[in-house]
mmCIF file of C-alpha atoms and ligand atoms in Angstrom:
data_model
loop_
_atom_site.group_PDB
_atom_site.id
_atom_site.type_symbol
_atom_site.label_atom_id
_atom_site.label_comp_id
_atom_site.label_asym_id
_atom_site.label_seq_id
_atom_site.Cartn_x
_atom_site.Cartn_y
_atom_site.Cartn_z
ATOM 1 C CA MET A 19 -3.025 2.764 -10.092
ATOM 2 C CA ILE A 20 -3.619 -0.923 -9.353
ATOM 3 C CA THR A 21 -6.158 -3.292 -10.866
ATOM 4 C CA CYS A 22 -6.292 -7.001 -10.055
ATOM 5 C CA GLU A 23 -8.965 -9.140 -11.604
ATOM 6 C CA GLY A 24 -9.363 -12.834 -10.977
ATOM 7 C CA LEU A 25 -5.821 -12.927 -9.666
ATOM 8 C CA VAL A 26 -4.609 -16.468 -8.952
ATOM 9 C CA LYS A 27 -1.371 -17.572 -7.320
ATOM 10 C CA ILE A 28 -0.558 -21.221 -6.904
ATOM 11 C CA TYR A 29 2.577 -22.302 -5.049
ATOM 12 C CA LYS A 30 3.834 -25.715 -6.071
ATOM 13 C CA THR A 31 6.109 -27.502 -3.646
ATOM 14 C CA ASP A 32 6.953 -31.131 -4.453
ATOM 15 C CA GLU A 33 3.591 -32.861 -4.482
ATOM 16 C CA ILE A 34 1.569 -30.146 -2.821
ATOM 17 C CA GLU A 35 -0.146 -27.185 -4.438
ATOM 18 C CA VAL A 36 -1.219 -24.232 -2.333
ATOM 19 C CA VAL A 37 -3.731 -21.866 -3.886
ATOM 20 C CA ALA A 38 -2.713 -18.691 -2.078
ATOM 21 C CA LEU A 39 -4.882 -16.347 -4.177
ATOM 22 C CA GLN A 40 -8.016 -17.729 -5.725
ATOM 23 C CA GLY A 41 -9.439 -15.124 -8.094
ATOM 24 C CA LEU A 42 -8.801 -11.969 -6.130
ATOM 25 C CA ASN A 43 -10.189 -8.627 -7.289
ATOM 26 C CA ILE A 44 -8.959 -5.307 -6.016
ATOM 27 C CA GLN A 45 -8.721 -1.771 -7.317
ATOM 28 C CA ILE A 46 -6.516 0.891 -5.773
ATOM 29 C CA ASP A 47 -6.534 4.505 -6.911
ATOM 30 C CA ALA A 48 -3.460 6.646 -7.446
ATOM 31 C CA GLY A 49 -2.810 8.707 -4.347
ATOM 32 C CA GLU A 50 -4.685 6.346 -2.024
ATOM 33 C CA LEU A 51 -3.440 5.369 1.438
ATOM 34 C CA MET A 52 -5.138 2.116 2.247
ATOM 35 C CA ALA A 53 -4.739 -1.039 4.327
ATOM 36 C CA ILE A 54 -5.183 -4.744 3.708
ATOM 37 C CA ILE A 55 -6.139 -6.963 6.629
ATOM 38 C CA GLY A 56 -6.752 -10.689 6.939
ATOM 39 C CA ASN A 57 -5.868 -13.732 8.993
ATOM 40 C CA SER A 58 -2.478 -15.375 8.839
ATOM 41 C CA GLY A 59 -2.238 -17.358 5.606
ATOM 42 C CA SER A 60 -5.034 -15.445 3.863
ATOM 43 C CA GLY A 61 -2.711 -14.332 1.055
ATOM 44 C CA LYS A 62 -1.742 -10.772 2.034
ATOM 45 C CA SER A 63 2.017 -11.132 1.529
ATOM 46 C CA THR A 64 1.407 -13.127 -1.643
ATOM 47 C CA LEU A 65 -0.617 -10.235 -3.067
ATOM 48 C CA LEU A 66 1.964 -7.667 -2.003
ATOM 49 C CA ASN A 67 4.837 -9.720 -3.436
ATOM 50 C CA ILE A 68 3.050 -9.891 -6.778
ATOM 51 C CA LEU A 69 2.344 -6.149 -6.761
ATOM 52 C CA GLY A 70 5.969 -5.532 -5.847
ATOM 53 C CA GLY A 71 7.225 -7.647 -8.753
ATOM 54 C CA LEU A 72 8.909 -10.114 -6.385
ATOM 55 C CA ASP A 73 6.687 -12.973 -7.417
ATOM 56 C CA ARG A 74 4.816 -13.846 -10.600
ATOM 57 C CA PRO A 75 1.058 -14.385 -10.707
ATOM 58 C CA SER A 76 -0.208 -17.763 -11.948
ATOM 59 C CA ALA A 77 -3.277 -16.384 -13.753
ATOM 60 C CA GLY A 78 -5.648 -13.449 -13.901
ATOM 61 C CA GLN A 79 -4.984 -9.792 -14.491
ATOM 62 C CA VAL A 80 -2.700 -7.524 -12.539
ATOM 63 C CA LYS A 81 -1.854 -4.048 -13.698
ATOM 64 C CA VAL A 82 0.108 -1.357 -11.903
ATOM 65 C CA GLY A 83 0.111 1.968 -13.748
ATOM 66 C CA ASP A 84 1.128 1.168 -17.321
ATOM 67 C CA TRP A 85 2.690 -2.154 -16.386
ATOM 68 C CA ASP A 86 0.980 -5.476 -16.959
ATOM 69 C CA LEU A 87 2.632 -7.699 -14.360
ATOM 70 C CA LEU A 88 1.419 -10.899 -16.003
ATOM 71 C CA LYS A 89 3.123 -10.115 -19.305
ATOM 72 C CA ILE A 90 6.095 -8.092 -18.103
ATOM 73 C CA THR A 91 9.531 -9.433 -19.157
ATOM 74 C CA ASP A 92 12.264 -10.148 -16.602
ATOM 75 C CA LYS A 93 14.216 -7.159 -17.837
ATOM 76 C CA GLN A 94 11.237 -4.824 -17.515
ATOM 77 C CA LEU A 95 10.600 -6.231 -14.052
ATOM 78 C CA VAL A 96 14.022 -5.047 -12.885
ATOM 79 C CA ASP A 97 13.155 -1.566 -14.129
ATOM 80 C CA TYR A 98 9.740 -1.730 -12.475
ATOM 81 C CA LYS A 99 11.241 -2.748 -9.120
ATOM 82 C CA ARG A 100 13.883 -0.011 -9.297
ATOM 83 C CA HIS A 101 11.714 2.888 -10.342
ATOM 84 C CA THR A 102 8.002 2.354 -9.815
ATOM 85 C CA VAL A 103 7.628 0.511 -6.565
ATOM 86 C CA GLY A 104 9.132 0.722 -3.076
ATOM 87 C CA PHE A 105 8.855 -2.250 -0.736
ATOM 88 C CA ILE A 106 9.018 -2.668 3.026
ATOM 89 C CA TRP A 107 9.254 -6.355 3.844
ATOM 90 C CA GLN A 108 7.558 -8.200 6.661
ATOM 91 C CA ASN A 109 10.966 -9.475 7.732
ATOM 92 C CA ASN A 110 13.086 -6.442 8.471
ATOM 93 C CA ALA A 111 16.390 -8.224 7.906
ATOM 94 C CA ARG A 112 15.524 -8.296 4.201
ATOM 95 C CA ASN A 113 15.298 -4.496 4.057
ATOM 96 C CA LEU A 114 18.595 -3.632 5.700
ATOM 97 C CA VAL A 115 22.331 -4.218 5.611
ATOM 98 C CA SER A 116 23.390 -4.340 9.245
ATOM 99 C CA TYR A 117 27.090 -3.412 8.868
ATOM 100 C CA LEU A 118 26.329 -0.221 6.880
ATOM 101 C CA THR A 119 25.185 3.069 8.421
ATOM 102 C CA ALA A 120 21.611 4.275 8.097
ATOM 103 C CA LEU A 121 22.711 6.771 5.453
ATOM 104 C CA GLU A 122 24.667 4.167 3.471
ATOM 105 C CA ASN A 123 21.640 1.902 3.546
ATOM 106 C CA VAL A 124 19.503 4.617 1.940
ATOM 107 C CA GLU A 125 22.209 5.530 -0.573
ATOM 108 C CA MET A 126 22.717 1.961 -1.752
ATOM 109 C CA PRO A 127 19.534 1.578 -3.841
ATOM 110 C CA MET A 128 20.258 4.995 -5.343
ATOM 111 C CA MET A 129 23.686 3.798 -6.466
ATOM 112 C CA LEU A 130 22.271 0.562 -7.873
ATOM 113 C CA SER A 131 19.801 2.468 -10.021
ATOM 114 C CA GLY A 132 22.281 5.138 -11.066
ATOM 115 C CA ASN A 133 20.475 7.979 -9.302
ATOM 116 C CA TYR A 134 22.938 8.714 -6.498
ATOM 117 C CA ASP A 135 21.621 11.704 -4.573
ATOM 118 C CA PRO A 136 23.165 11.965 -1.085
ATOM 119 C CA ALA A 137 21.227 15.142 -0.266
ATOM 120 C CA TYR A 138 17.931 13.335 -0.905
ATOM 121 C CA ALA A 139 19.113 10.355 1.178
ATOM 122 C CA LYS A 140 19.701 12.728 4.114
ATOM 123 C CA GLN A 141 16.365 14.407 3.553
ATOM 124 C CA LEU A 142 14.571 11.060 3.663
ATOM 125 C CA LEU A 143 16.217 10.184 6.965
ATOM 126 C CA GLU A 144 15.151 13.577 8.319
ATOM 127 C CA TRP A 145 11.613 12.832 7.168
ATOM 128 C CA VAL A 146 11.530 9.680 9.248
ATOM 129 C CA GLY A 147 13.001 11.522 12.247
ATOM 130 C CA LEU A 148 16.491 10.013 12.137
ATOM 131 C CA SER A 149 18.771 12.917 11.252
ATOM 132 C CA HIS A 150 20.638 12.359 14.528
ATOM 133 C CA ARG A 151 21.233 8.634 13.812
ATOM 134 C CA MET A 152 22.274 8.881 10.156
ATOM 135 C CA ASN A 153 25.853 7.775 10.709
ATOM 136 C CA ASN A 154 25.127 4.930 13.070
ATOM 137 C CA LYS A 155 25.427 1.370 11.877
ATOM 138 C CA LEU A 156 22.103 -0.420 11.547
ATOM 139 C CA GLN A 157 22.990 -2.872 14.308
ATOM 140 C CA GLU A 158 23.284 0.107 16.682
ATOM 141 C CA LEU A 159 19.685 1.185 16.084
ATOM 142 C CA SER A 160 16.525 0.037 17.859
ATOM 143 C CA GLY A 161 13.914 -2.063 16.059
ATOM 144 C CA GLY A 162 11.625 0.938 15.552
ATOM 145 C CA GLU A 163 14.504 3.051 14.250
ATOM 146 C CA GLN A 164 15.511 0.277 11.856
ATOM 147 C CA GLN A 165 11.942 0.125 10.623
ATOM 148 C CA ARG A 166 12.050 3.853 9.904
ATOM 149 C CA VAL A 167 15.326 3.382 8.003
ATOM 150 C CA ALA A 168 13.517 0.713 5.975
ATOM 151 C CA ILE A 169 10.865 3.293 5.065
ATOM 152 C CA ALA A 170 13.553 5.763 3.959
ATOM 153 C CA ILE A 171 15.223 3.033 1.856
ATOM 154 C CA SER A 172 11.954 2.111 0.194
ATOM 155 C CA LEU A 173 11.581 5.722 -0.953
ATOM 156 C CA ALA A 174 15.156 6.161 -2.165
ATOM 157 C CA ASN A 175 14.252 5.820 -5.821
ATOM 158 C CA ARG A 176 11.161 8.049 -5.590
ATOM 159 C CA PRO A 177 8.608 5.306 -6.256
ATOM 160 C CA ARG A 178 5.003 6.162 -7.095
ATOM 161 C CA LEU A 179 3.819 3.140 -5.154
ATOM 162 C CA LEU A 180 4.889 2.056 -1.685
ATOM 163 C CA LEU A 181 4.052 -1.436 -0.434
ATOM 164 C CA ALA A 182 4.513 -2.125 3.258
ATOM 165 C CA ASP A 183 4.073 -5.633 4.665
ATOM 166 C CA GLU A 184 3.357 -5.419 8.412
ATOM 167 C CA PRO A 185 5.453 -2.276 8.888
ATOM 168 C CA THR A 186 4.426 -2.033 12.521
ATOM 169 C CA GLY A 187 4.488 -5.753 13.266
ATOM 170 C CA SER A 188 7.283 -5.592 15.793
ATOM 171 C CA VAL A 189 7.212 -2.069 17.225
ATOM 172 C CA ASP A 190 5.342 -0.498 20.160
ATOM 173 C CA THR A 191 2.193 1.600 19.783
ATOM 174 C CA LYS A 192 4.032 4.891 19.923
ATOM 175 C CA THR A 193 6.421 3.895 17.130
ATOM 176 C CA ALA A 194 3.498 2.431 15.170
ATOM 177 C CA ASP A 195 1.707 5.790 15.364
ATOM 178 C CA MET A 196 4.873 7.565 14.269
ATOM 179 C CA ILE A 197 5.260 5.225 11.274
ATOM 180 C CA LEU A 198 1.645 5.784 10.273
ATOM 181 C CA ALA A 199 2.153 9.558 10.546
ATOM 182 C CA ILE A 200 5.175 9.243 8.213
ATOM 183 C CA PHE A 201 3.062 7.339 5.695
ATOM 184 C CA GLN A 202 0.345 9.974 5.892
ATOM 185 C CA ARG A 203 2.829 12.740 5.277
ATOM 186 C CA LEU A 204 4.444 10.923 2.321
ATOM 187 C CA ASN A 205 1.020 10.276 0.895
ATOM 188 C CA LYS A 206 -0.100 13.873 1.250
ATOM 189 C CA GLU A 207 3.082 15.712 0.356
ATOM 190 C CA LEU A 208 4.620 13.425 -2.265
ATOM 191 C CA GLY A 209 1.378 11.886 -3.510
ATOM 192 C CA VAL A 210 2.799 8.349 -3.128
ATOM 193 C CA THR A 211 0.153 5.616 -3.308
ATOM 194 C CA ILE A 212 0.577 3.495 -0.171
ATOM 195 C CA VAL A 213 -0.679 -0.014 0.525
ATOM 196 C CA ILE A 214 -0.138 -1.305 4.065
ATOM 197 C CA VAL A 215 -0.673 -4.913 5.107
ATOM 198 C CA THR A 216 -1.394 -5.083 8.798
ATOM 199 C CA HIS A 217 -2.755 -7.187 11.624
ATOM 200 C CA ASP A 218 -3.125 -4.027 13.657
ATOM 201 C CA LEU A 219 -6.782 -3.029 13.581
ATOM 202 C CA SER A 220 -6.136 0.280 15.270
ATOM 203 C CA MET A 221 -3.761 1.185 12.467
ATOM 204 C CA ALA A 222 -6.206 0.005 9.819
ATOM 205 C CA GLY A 223 -8.870 2.103 11.536
ATOM 206 C CA LYS A 224 -6.926 5.233 10.781
ATOM 207 C CA VAL A 225 -6.762 4.984 6.988
ATOM 208 C CA GLY A 226 -9.459 5.853 4.485
ATOM 209 C CA ARG A 227 -10.135 2.366 3.158
ATOM 210 C CA VAL A 228 -9.465 -1.128 4.414
ATOM 211 C CA VAL A 229 -9.855 -4.259 2.312
ATOM 212 C CA ALA A 230 -10.237 -7.576 4.091
ATOM 213 C CA ILE A 231 -8.878 -10.718 2.433
ATOM 214 C CA ARG A 232 -10.183 -14.134 3.341
ATOM 215 C CA ASP A 233 -8.886 -17.390 1.838
ATOM 216 C CA GLY A 234 -7.160 -15.599 -1.034
ATOM 217 C CA MET A 235 -10.126 -13.463 -2.055
ATOM 218 C CA THR A 236 -11.317 -9.988 -1.154
ATOM 219 C CA SER A 237 -14.264 -10.459 1.172
ATOM 220 C CA SER A 238 -15.230 -7.065 2.514
ATOM 221 C CA GLU A 239 -14.272 -3.444 2.450
ATOM 222 C CA PHE A 240 -14.404 -0.802 5.148
ATOM 223 C CA ILE A 241 -14.661 2.797 4.025
ATOM 224 C CA ALA A 242 -14.128 5.707 6.394
ATOM 225 C CA ARG A 243 -17.258 7.792 6.887
ATOM 226 C CA ASN A 244 -15.099 10.849 7.210
ATOM 227 C CA SER A 245 -12.603 10.482 4.380
ATOM 228 C CA ALA A 246 -10.503 13.387 5.712
ATOM 229 C CA MET A 247 -9.645 11.334 8.786
ATOM 230 C CA THR A 248 -6.028 11.574 9.937
ATOM 231 C CA ALA A 249 -3.926 9.666 12.433
ATOM 232 C CA ASP A 250 -3.828 12.512 14.897
ATOM 233 C CA ASP A 251 -7.572 12.800 15.346
ATOM 234 C CA GLY A 252 -7.188 10.011 17.879
ATOM 235 C CA SER A 253 -10.652 8.704 17.158
ATOM 236 C CA GLY A 254 -9.672 5.373 15.612
ATOM 237 C CA THR A 255 -11.825 3.023 17.589
ATOM 238 C CA GLY A 256 -11.360 0.015 15.322
ATOM 239 C CA LEU A 257 -13.172 -1.115 12.231
ATOM 240 C CA ALA A 258 -16.857 -1.189 11.435
ATOM 241 C CA GLY A 259 -17.395 0.929 14.514
ATOM 242 C CA ASP A 260 -18.342 4.556 14.236
ATOM 243 C CA ASP A 261 -15.603 5.394 11.774
ATOM 244 C CA HIS A 262 -15.973 2.834 9.012
ATOM 245 C CA GLU A 263 -18.872 1.492 7.012
ATOM 246 C CA GLU A 264 -18.531 -2.187 6.074
ATOM 247 C CA TYR A 265 -19.366 -3.410 2.579
ATOM 248 C CA VAL A 266 -19.288 -6.926 1.240
ATOM 249 C CA VAL A 267 -17.332 -7.215 -2.020
ATOM 250 C CA LEU A 268 -19.028 -8.785 -5.056
ATOM 251 C CA ASP A 269 -17.049 -9.852 -8.083
ATOM 252 C CA ARG A 270 -18.203 -9.196 -11.646
ATOM 253 C CA ALA A 271 -20.238 -12.375 -11.705
ATOM 254 C CA GLY A 272 -22.030 -11.346 -8.492
ATOM 255 C CA ARG A 273 -20.216 -13.852 -6.280
ATOM 256 C CA LEU A 274 -19.575 -12.980 -2.655
ATOM 257 C CA GLN A 275 -17.997 -14.644 0.362
ATOM 258 C CA VAL A 276 -20.243 -15.392 3.312
ATOM 259 C CA PRO A 277 -18.256 -15.401 6.581
ATOM 260 C CA LYS A 278 -17.697 -18.934 7.901
ATOM 261 C CA ALA A 279 -19.038 -17.933 11.321
ATOM 262 C CA TYR A 280 -22.438 -17.051 9.799
ATOM 263 C CA LEU A 281 -22.602 -20.325 7.899
ATOM 264 C CA THR A 282 -21.659 -22.329 10.974
ATOM 265 C CA ALA A 283 -24.215 -20.526 13.133
ATOM 266 C CA LEU A 284 -26.978 -21.411 10.670
ATOM 267 C CA GLN A 285 -25.518 -24.839 9.892
ATOM 268 C CA ILE A 286 -25.389 -23.991 6.213
ATOM 269 C CA ASP A 287 -23.212 -26.376 4.296
ATOM 270 C CA GLY A 288 -23.084 -26.579 0.513
ATOM 271 C CA LYS A 289 -26.534 -25.174 -0.202
ATOM 272 C CA ALA A 290 -28.639 -22.300 1.077
ATOM 273 C CA SER A 291 -31.867 -20.677 0.079
ATOM 274 C CA MET A 292 -31.971 -17.066 -0.988
ATOM 275 C CA GLU A 293 -34.884 -14.655 -0.842
ATOM 276 C CA PHE A 294 -35.326 -11.181 -2.242
ATOM 277 C CA ASP A 295 -38.055 -8.960 -0.858
ATOM 278 C CA GLY A 296 -37.525 -5.947 -3.064
ATOM 279 C CA GLU A 297 -35.170 -4.343 -0.554
ATOM 280 C CA LYS A 298 -33.098 -7.073 1.018
ATOM 281 C CA ILE A 299 -31.544 -10.333 0.014
ATOM 282 C CA MET A 300 -31.711 -13.016 2.708
ATOM 283 C CA ILE A 301 -29.606 -16.137 2.792
ATOM 284 C CA LYS A 302 -31.097 -18.906 4.894
ATOM 285 C CA ALA A 303 -30.438 -22.508 5.728
ATOM 286 C CA PRO A 304 -32.220 -24.734 3.217
ATOM 287 C CA LYS A 305 -35.733 -25.505 4.326
ATOM 288 C CA VAL A 306 -35.996 -29.030 5.658
ATOM 289 C CA ILE A 307 -39.085 -30.639 4.219
ATOM 290 C CA THR A 308 -40.576 -32.970 6.777
ATOM 291 C CA ALA A 309 -42.624 -36.023 5.913
ATOM 292 C CA SER A 310 -45.884 -34.368 7.080
ATOM 293 C CA GLU A 311 -45.327 -31.368 4.793
ATOM 294 C CA GLY A 312 -44.571 -33.652 1.907
ATOM 295 C CA THR A 313 -44.373 -31.707 -1.318
ATOM 296 C CA ALA A 314 -47.313 -29.432 -0.499
ATOM 297 C CA PRO A 315 -46.899 -25.816 -1.558
ATOM 298 C CA ASN A 316 -44.500 -24.546 1.021
ATOM 299 C CA SER A 317 -45.110 -21.542 3.180
ATOM 300 C CA HIS A 318 -42.013 -19.423 3.233
ATOM 301 C CA THR A 319 -42.528 -15.729 3.695
ATOM 302 C CA VAL A 320 -41.507 -12.969 1.353
ATOM 303 C CA GLY A 321 -41.724 -9.350 2.482
ATOM 304 C CA GLY A 322 -43.726 -10.331 5.570
ATOM 305 C CA LYS A 323 -46.619 -11.859 3.596
ATOM 306 C CA THR A 324 -47.223 -15.557 3.604
ATOM 307 C CA LYS A 325 -47.415 -16.963 0.142
HETATM 308 N N1 LIG B 11 6.745 -19.759 -1.169
HETATM 309 C C1 LIG B 11 5.678 -20.451 -0.799
HETATM 310 N N2 LIG B 11 5.552 -21.750 -1.083
HETATM 311 C C2 LIG B 11 4.450 -22.467 -0.746
HETATM 312 N N3 LIG B 11 3.395 -21.948 -0.092
HETATM 313 C C3 LIG B 11 3.449 -20.648 0.226
HETATM 314 C C4 LIG B 11 4.579 -19.823 -0.100
HETATM 315 N N4 LIG B 11 4.344 -18.572 0.348
HETATM 316 C C5 LIG B 11 3.132 -18.614 0.920
HETATM 317 N N5 LIG B 11 2.574 -19.843 0.862
HETATM 318 C C6 LIG B 11 1.245 -20.246 1.348
HETATM 319 O O1 LIG B 11 0.288 -19.398 0.762
HETATM 320 C C7 LIG B 11 -0.710 -19.009 1.698
HETATM 321 C C8 LIG B 11 -0.745 -17.495 1.829
HETATM 322 O O2 LIG B 11 0.468 -17.058 2.418
HETATM 323 P P1 LIG B 11 0.807 -15.532 2.708
HETATM 324 O O3 LIG B 11 2.237 -15.461 3.102
HETATM 325 O O4 LIG B 11 0.388 -14.715 1.547
HETATM 326 O O5 LIG B 11 -0.134 -15.219 3.965
HETATM 327 P P2 LIG B 11 -0.290 -13.896 4.831
HETATM 328 O O6 LIG B 11 -1.707 -13.456 4.698
HETATM 329 O O7 LIG B 11 0.756 -12.910 4.453
HETATM 330 O O8 LIG B 11 -0.047 -14.424 6.319
HETATM 331 P P3 LIG B 11 0.696 -13.745 7.578
HETATM 332 O O9 LIG B 11 -0.308 -12.802 8.161
HETATM 333 O O10 LIG B 11 0.980 -14.893 8.466
HETATM 334 O O11 LIG B 11 1.925 -13.051 7.093
HETATM 335 C C9 LIG B 11 -0.352 -19.727 2.986
HETATM 336 O O12 LIG B 11 -1.122 -20.896 3.040
HETATM 337 C C10 LIG B 11 1.112 -20.040 2.835
HETATM 338 O O13 LIG B 11 1.451 -21.207 3.547
HETATM 339 MG MG1 LIG B 12 2.413 -12.123 5.447
#
């Protein structure tokens, strides 16, 4: 469904350039429900905005279904945003019109795209557990309820792809679990591909695959050991625990990101030495050659034997 290769996004403001994505690679299958995690400023929203057609990439490849988002025309982009992709923004105010009712909010994107279907709008609000609040104005709903309206709105035009930026950022744990359960149901019953950006590790722990972004690049991936895991099994103990296996991501050229904490701990800066023993690859601080050793054949070990 989604392929990004060497994706670059540079924001230019006055004199300053920010490289928000620096050659990011990611592949997401149709029908997947997956999460993206990463520190603040790592490029998560930037990636989602590009996938959602809200922002243009600077370079690299980005394809969603049959669409090439680097080459897409402005006119095609409008079509893409209306029919292929649904978006739940990090800032809820962007999703909703406060003086309209919940139902009117869901109907609006349908009207804009010419697919007005009030019965489906009601059904979506039932799906997110809001049939009893349909005719309330948005400003009369709680934050968690508004977030669920935002989910219903994002699905109004039956998108194949749903992008959610911190959908549980400002709700309590119970509402967060409910939102995740809605996503799981949409994914299973409608087959919608869902990408969730989150800071919430317990939420990330409950989906099949989690991709971690660091400094605008994919750094590692966590894959559930039991791929049939669901939110209600209650066993999400966090990442890289019992539930997820962690893998480091290599790009096509074999490049990988070494976590800063590891480099700092070993005082590696700029250069490192690498050893391969037939089974493992070890990255070590460069060997300091002391005056007494001179340039004599050095004595590093490979596979336990001294050479
Ligand atoms: N419109 C913009 N103009 C200039 N710089 C931007 C713009 N949007 C984002 N950036 C910068 O790009 C980098 C990535 O930002 P992004 O919003 O993608 O981070 P994020 O991972 O979503 O963070 P958070 O978890 O805080 O939402 C940051 O350094 C940010 O300051
Ligand atoms: Mg963000």
